[in-house]
Structure formats: C-alpha cells, structure tokens
Amino acid sequence: MCRSIKTLRPPFAEQVTEEDVRAAALQYVRKISGFRTPAAHNAEAFERAVDAVAKATDELLSSLTVRGR
C-alpha cells in the first residue's frame, strides 16, 4: 500500500499526535485517489475523505488493545 504511512500504535509509536493521524489519512487518500493535490472541483470531496479517514483512524487506535502492555 502506501509505504510512507507509519504504524501509529504501540509499541511502534508511544505518542501519536493529531498531525500524525492527519498525515497518514492524507497519504492514504492521495494514494487511493491518485491525486497529490486535487483539482478545485474535487477539493471538498478530497478534504471530506481525509477527515473521514482521520476520524476512523482515531476510533481504531482508541479501540485497540495491545497484549503485554
């Protein structure tokens, strides 16, 4: 998939910031859309997608339990 997205859960990342989550979401949306920067007529849809992926990522990370920690 997108090799520049880093793992955002322990033990790989102790401190995950909102910026980390947003950057990962942006990379994901860029990868699947094929656009680094969308055209003006697609900008709103692109930003909504980044917001949705960031929200899903936050929900996932807050729900995970890592054994042995």
JSON list of C-alpha atoms in Angstrom, two decimals:
[
{"chain": "A", "resi": 1, "resn": "MET", "atom": "CA", "xyz": [0.00, 0.00, 0.00]},
{"chain": "A", "resi": 2, "resn": "CYS", "atom": "CA", "xyz": [1.48, 3.34, 0.93]},
{"chain": "A", "resi": 3, "resn": "ARG", "atom": "CA", "xyz": [4.93, 2.78, 2.35]},
{"chain": "A", "resi": 4, "resn": "SER", "atom": "CA", "xyz": [5.26, 6.28, 3.79]},
{"chain": "A", "resi": 5, "resn": "ILE", "atom": "CA", "xyz": [2.41, 5.71, 6.26]},
{"chain": "A", "resi": 6, "resn": "LYS", "atom": "CA", "xyz": [3.95, 4.74, 9.58]},
{"chain": "A", "resi": 7, "resn": "THR", "atom": "CA", "xyz": [2.40, 2.46, 12.19]},
{"chain": "A", "resi": 8, "resn": "LEU", "atom": "CA", "xyz": [0.59, 4.56, 14.78]},
{"chain": "A", "resi": 9, "resn": "ARG", "atom": "CA", "xyz": [0.12, 2.10, 17.62]},
{"chain": "A", "resi": 10, "resn": "PRO", "atom": "CA", "xyz": [2.29, 0.91, 20.48]},
{"chain": "A", "resi": 11, "resn": "PRO", "atom": "CA", "xyz": [4.99, -0.35, 20.57]},
{"chain": "A", "resi": 12, "resn": "PHE", "atom": "CA", "xyz": [5.77, 1.37, 17.26]},
{"chain": "A", "resi": 13, "resn": "ALA", "atom": "CA", "xyz": [4.54, 4.79, 18.39]},
{"chain": "A", "resi": 14, "resn": "GLU", "atom": "CA", "xyz": [4.11, 5.84, 22.00]},
{"chain": "A", "resi": 15, "resn": "GLN", "atom": "CA", "xyz": [2.90, 9.38, 21.30]},
{"chain": "A", "resi": 16, "resn": "VAL", "atom": "CA", "xyz": [0.54, 9.80, 18.36]},
{"chain": "A", "resi": 17, "resn": "THR", "atom": "CA", "xyz": [-0.45, 13.36, 17.58]},
{"chain": "A", "resi": 18, "resn": "GLU", "atom": "CA", "xyz": [-3.41, 14.66, 15.65]},
{"chain": "A", "resi": 19, "resn": "GLU", "atom": "CA", "xyz": [-0.91, 15.73, 12.99]},
{"chain": "A", "resi": 20, "resn": "ASP", "atom": "CA", "xyz": [0.39, 12.13, 12.72]},
{"chain": "A", "resi": 21, "resn": "VAL", "atom": "CA", "xyz": [-3.13, 10.82, 12.18]},
{"chain": "A", "resi": 22, "resn": "ARG", "atom": "CA", "xyz": [-3.96, 13.55, 9.67]},
{"chain": "A", "resi": 23, "resn": "ALA", "atom": "CA", "xyz": [-0.72, 12.97, 7.73]},
{"chain": "A", "resi": 24, "resn": "ALA", "atom": "CA", "xyz": [-1.46, 9.24, 7.49]},
{"chain": "A", "resi": 25, "resn": "ALA", "atom": "CA", "xyz": [-5.03, 9.95, 6.35]},
{"chain": "A", "resi": 26, "resn": "LEU", "atom": "CA", "xyz": [-3.78, 12.40, 3.74]},
{"chain": "A", "resi": 27, "resn": "GLN", "atom": "CA", "xyz": [-1.26, 9.88, 2.39]},
{"chain": "A", "resi": 28, "resn": "TYR", "atom": "CA", "xyz": [-3.95, 7.21, 2.20]},
{"chain": "A", "resi": 29, "resn": "VAL", "atom": "CA", "xyz": [-6.41, 9.45, 0.33]},
{"chain": "A", "resi": 30, "resn": "ARG", "atom": "CA", "xyz": [-3.65, 10.62, -2.03]},
{"chain": "A", "resi": 31, "resn": "LYS", "atom": "CA", "xyz": [-2.72, 7.02, -2.77]},
{"chain": "A", "resi": 32, "resn": "ILE", "atom": "CA", "xyz": [-6.20, 5.72, -3.46]},
{"chain": "A", "resi": 33, "resn": "SER", "atom": "CA", "xyz": [-7.36, 8.81, -5.37]},
{"chain": "A", "resi": 34, "resn": "GLY", "atom": "CA", "xyz": [-4.23, 9.11, -7.47]},
{"chain": "A", "resi": 35, "resn": "PHE", "atom": "CA", "xyz": [-4.07, 12.85, -6.76]},
{"chain": "A", "resi": 36, "resn": "ARG", "atom": "CA", "xyz": [-1.35, 14.58, -4.77]},
{"chain": "A", "resi": 37, "resn": "THR", "atom": "CA", "xyz": [-3.43, 17.74, -4.83]},
{"chain": "A", "resi": 38, "resn": "PRO", "atom": "CA", "xyz": [-6.96, 17.56, -6.21]},
{"chain": "A", "resi": 39, "resn": "ALA", "atom": "CA", "xyz": [-8.39, 19.99, -8.73]},
{"chain": "A", "resi": 40, "resn": "ALA", "atom": "CA", "xyz": [-10.52, 22.76, -7.25]},
{"chain": "A", "resi": 41, "resn": "HIS", "atom": "CA", "xyz": [-13.74, 20.96, -8.17]},
{"chain": "A", "resi": 42, "resn": "ASN", "atom": "CA", "xyz": [-12.60, 17.88, -6.20]},
{"chain": "A", "resi": 43, "resn": "ALA", "atom": "CA", "xyz": [-11.04, 19.66, -3.22]},
{"chain": "A", "resi": 44, "resn": "GLU", "atom": "CA", "xyz": [-14.11, 19.44, -0.98]},
{"chain": "A", "resi": 45, "resn": "ALA", "atom": "CA", "xyz": [-14.58, 15.70, -1.59]},
{"chain": "A", "resi": 46, "resn": "PHE", "atom": "CA", "xyz": [-10.84, 15.15, -1.02]},
{"chain": "A", "resi": 47, "resn": "GLU", "atom": "CA", "xyz": [-10.89, 17.01, 2.32]},
{"chain": "A", "resi": 48, "resn": "ARG", "atom": "CA", "xyz": [-14.03, 15.16, 3.45]},
{"chain": "A", "resi": 49, "resn": "ALA", "atom": "CA", "xyz": [-12.29, 11.88, 2.69]},
{"chain": "A", "resi": 50, "resn": "VAL", "atom": "CA", "xyz": [-9.19, 12.91, 4.66]},
{"chain": "A", "resi": 51, "resn": "ASP", "atom": "CA", "xyz": [-11.42, 13.92, 7.61]},
{"chain": "A", "resi": 52, "resn": "ALA", "atom": "CA", "xyz": [-13.32, 10.62, 7.47]},
{"chain": "A", "resi": 53, "resn": "VAL", "atom": "CA", "xyz": [-10.13, 8.53, 7.33]},
{"chain": "A", "resi": 54, "resn": "ALA", "atom": "CA", "xyz": [-8.59, 10.52, 10.20]},
{"chain": "A", "resi": 55, "resn": "LYS", "atom": "CA", "xyz": [-11.74, 10.01, 12.29]},
{"chain": "A", "resi": 56, "resn": "ALA", "atom": "CA", "xyz": [-11.79, 6.27, 11.54]},
{"chain": "A", "resi": 57, "resn": "THR", "atom": "CA", "xyz": [-8.09, 6.09, 12.43]},
{"chain": "A", "resi": 58, "resn": "ASP", "atom": "CA", "xyz": [-8.69, 7.81, 15.77]},
{"chain": "A", "resi": 59, "resn": "GLU", "atom": "CA", "xyz": [-11.55, 5.42, 16.53]},
{"chain": "A", "resi": 60, "resn": "LEU", "atom": "CA", "xyz": [-9.45, 2.40, 15.60]},
{"chain": "A", "resi": 61, "resn": "LEU", "atom": "CA", "xyz": [-6.43, 3.46, 17.64]},
{"chain": "A", "resi": 62, "resn": "SER", "atom": "CA", "xyz": [-8.53, 4.23, 20.70]},
{"chain": "A", "resi": 63, "resn": "SER", "atom": "CA", "xyz": [-10.21, 0.81, 20.47]},
{"chain": "A", "resi": 64, "resn": "LEU", "atom": "CA", "xyz": [-7.11, -1.35, 20.06]},
{"chain": "A", "resi": 65, "resn": "THR", "atom": "CA", "xyz": [-5.63, -3.28, 22.96]},
{"chain": "A", "resi": 66, "resn": "VAL", "atom": "CA", "xyz": [-2.04, -4.38, 22.68]},
{"chain": "A", "resi": 67, "resn": "ARG", "atom": "CA", "xyz": [-1.30, -7.54, 24.63]},
{"chain": "A", "resi": 68, "resn": "GLY", "atom": "CA", "xyz": [1.54, -7.48, 27.08]},
{"chain": "A", "resi": 69, "resn": "ARG", "atom": "CA", "xyz": [1.29, -3.74, 27.67]}
]
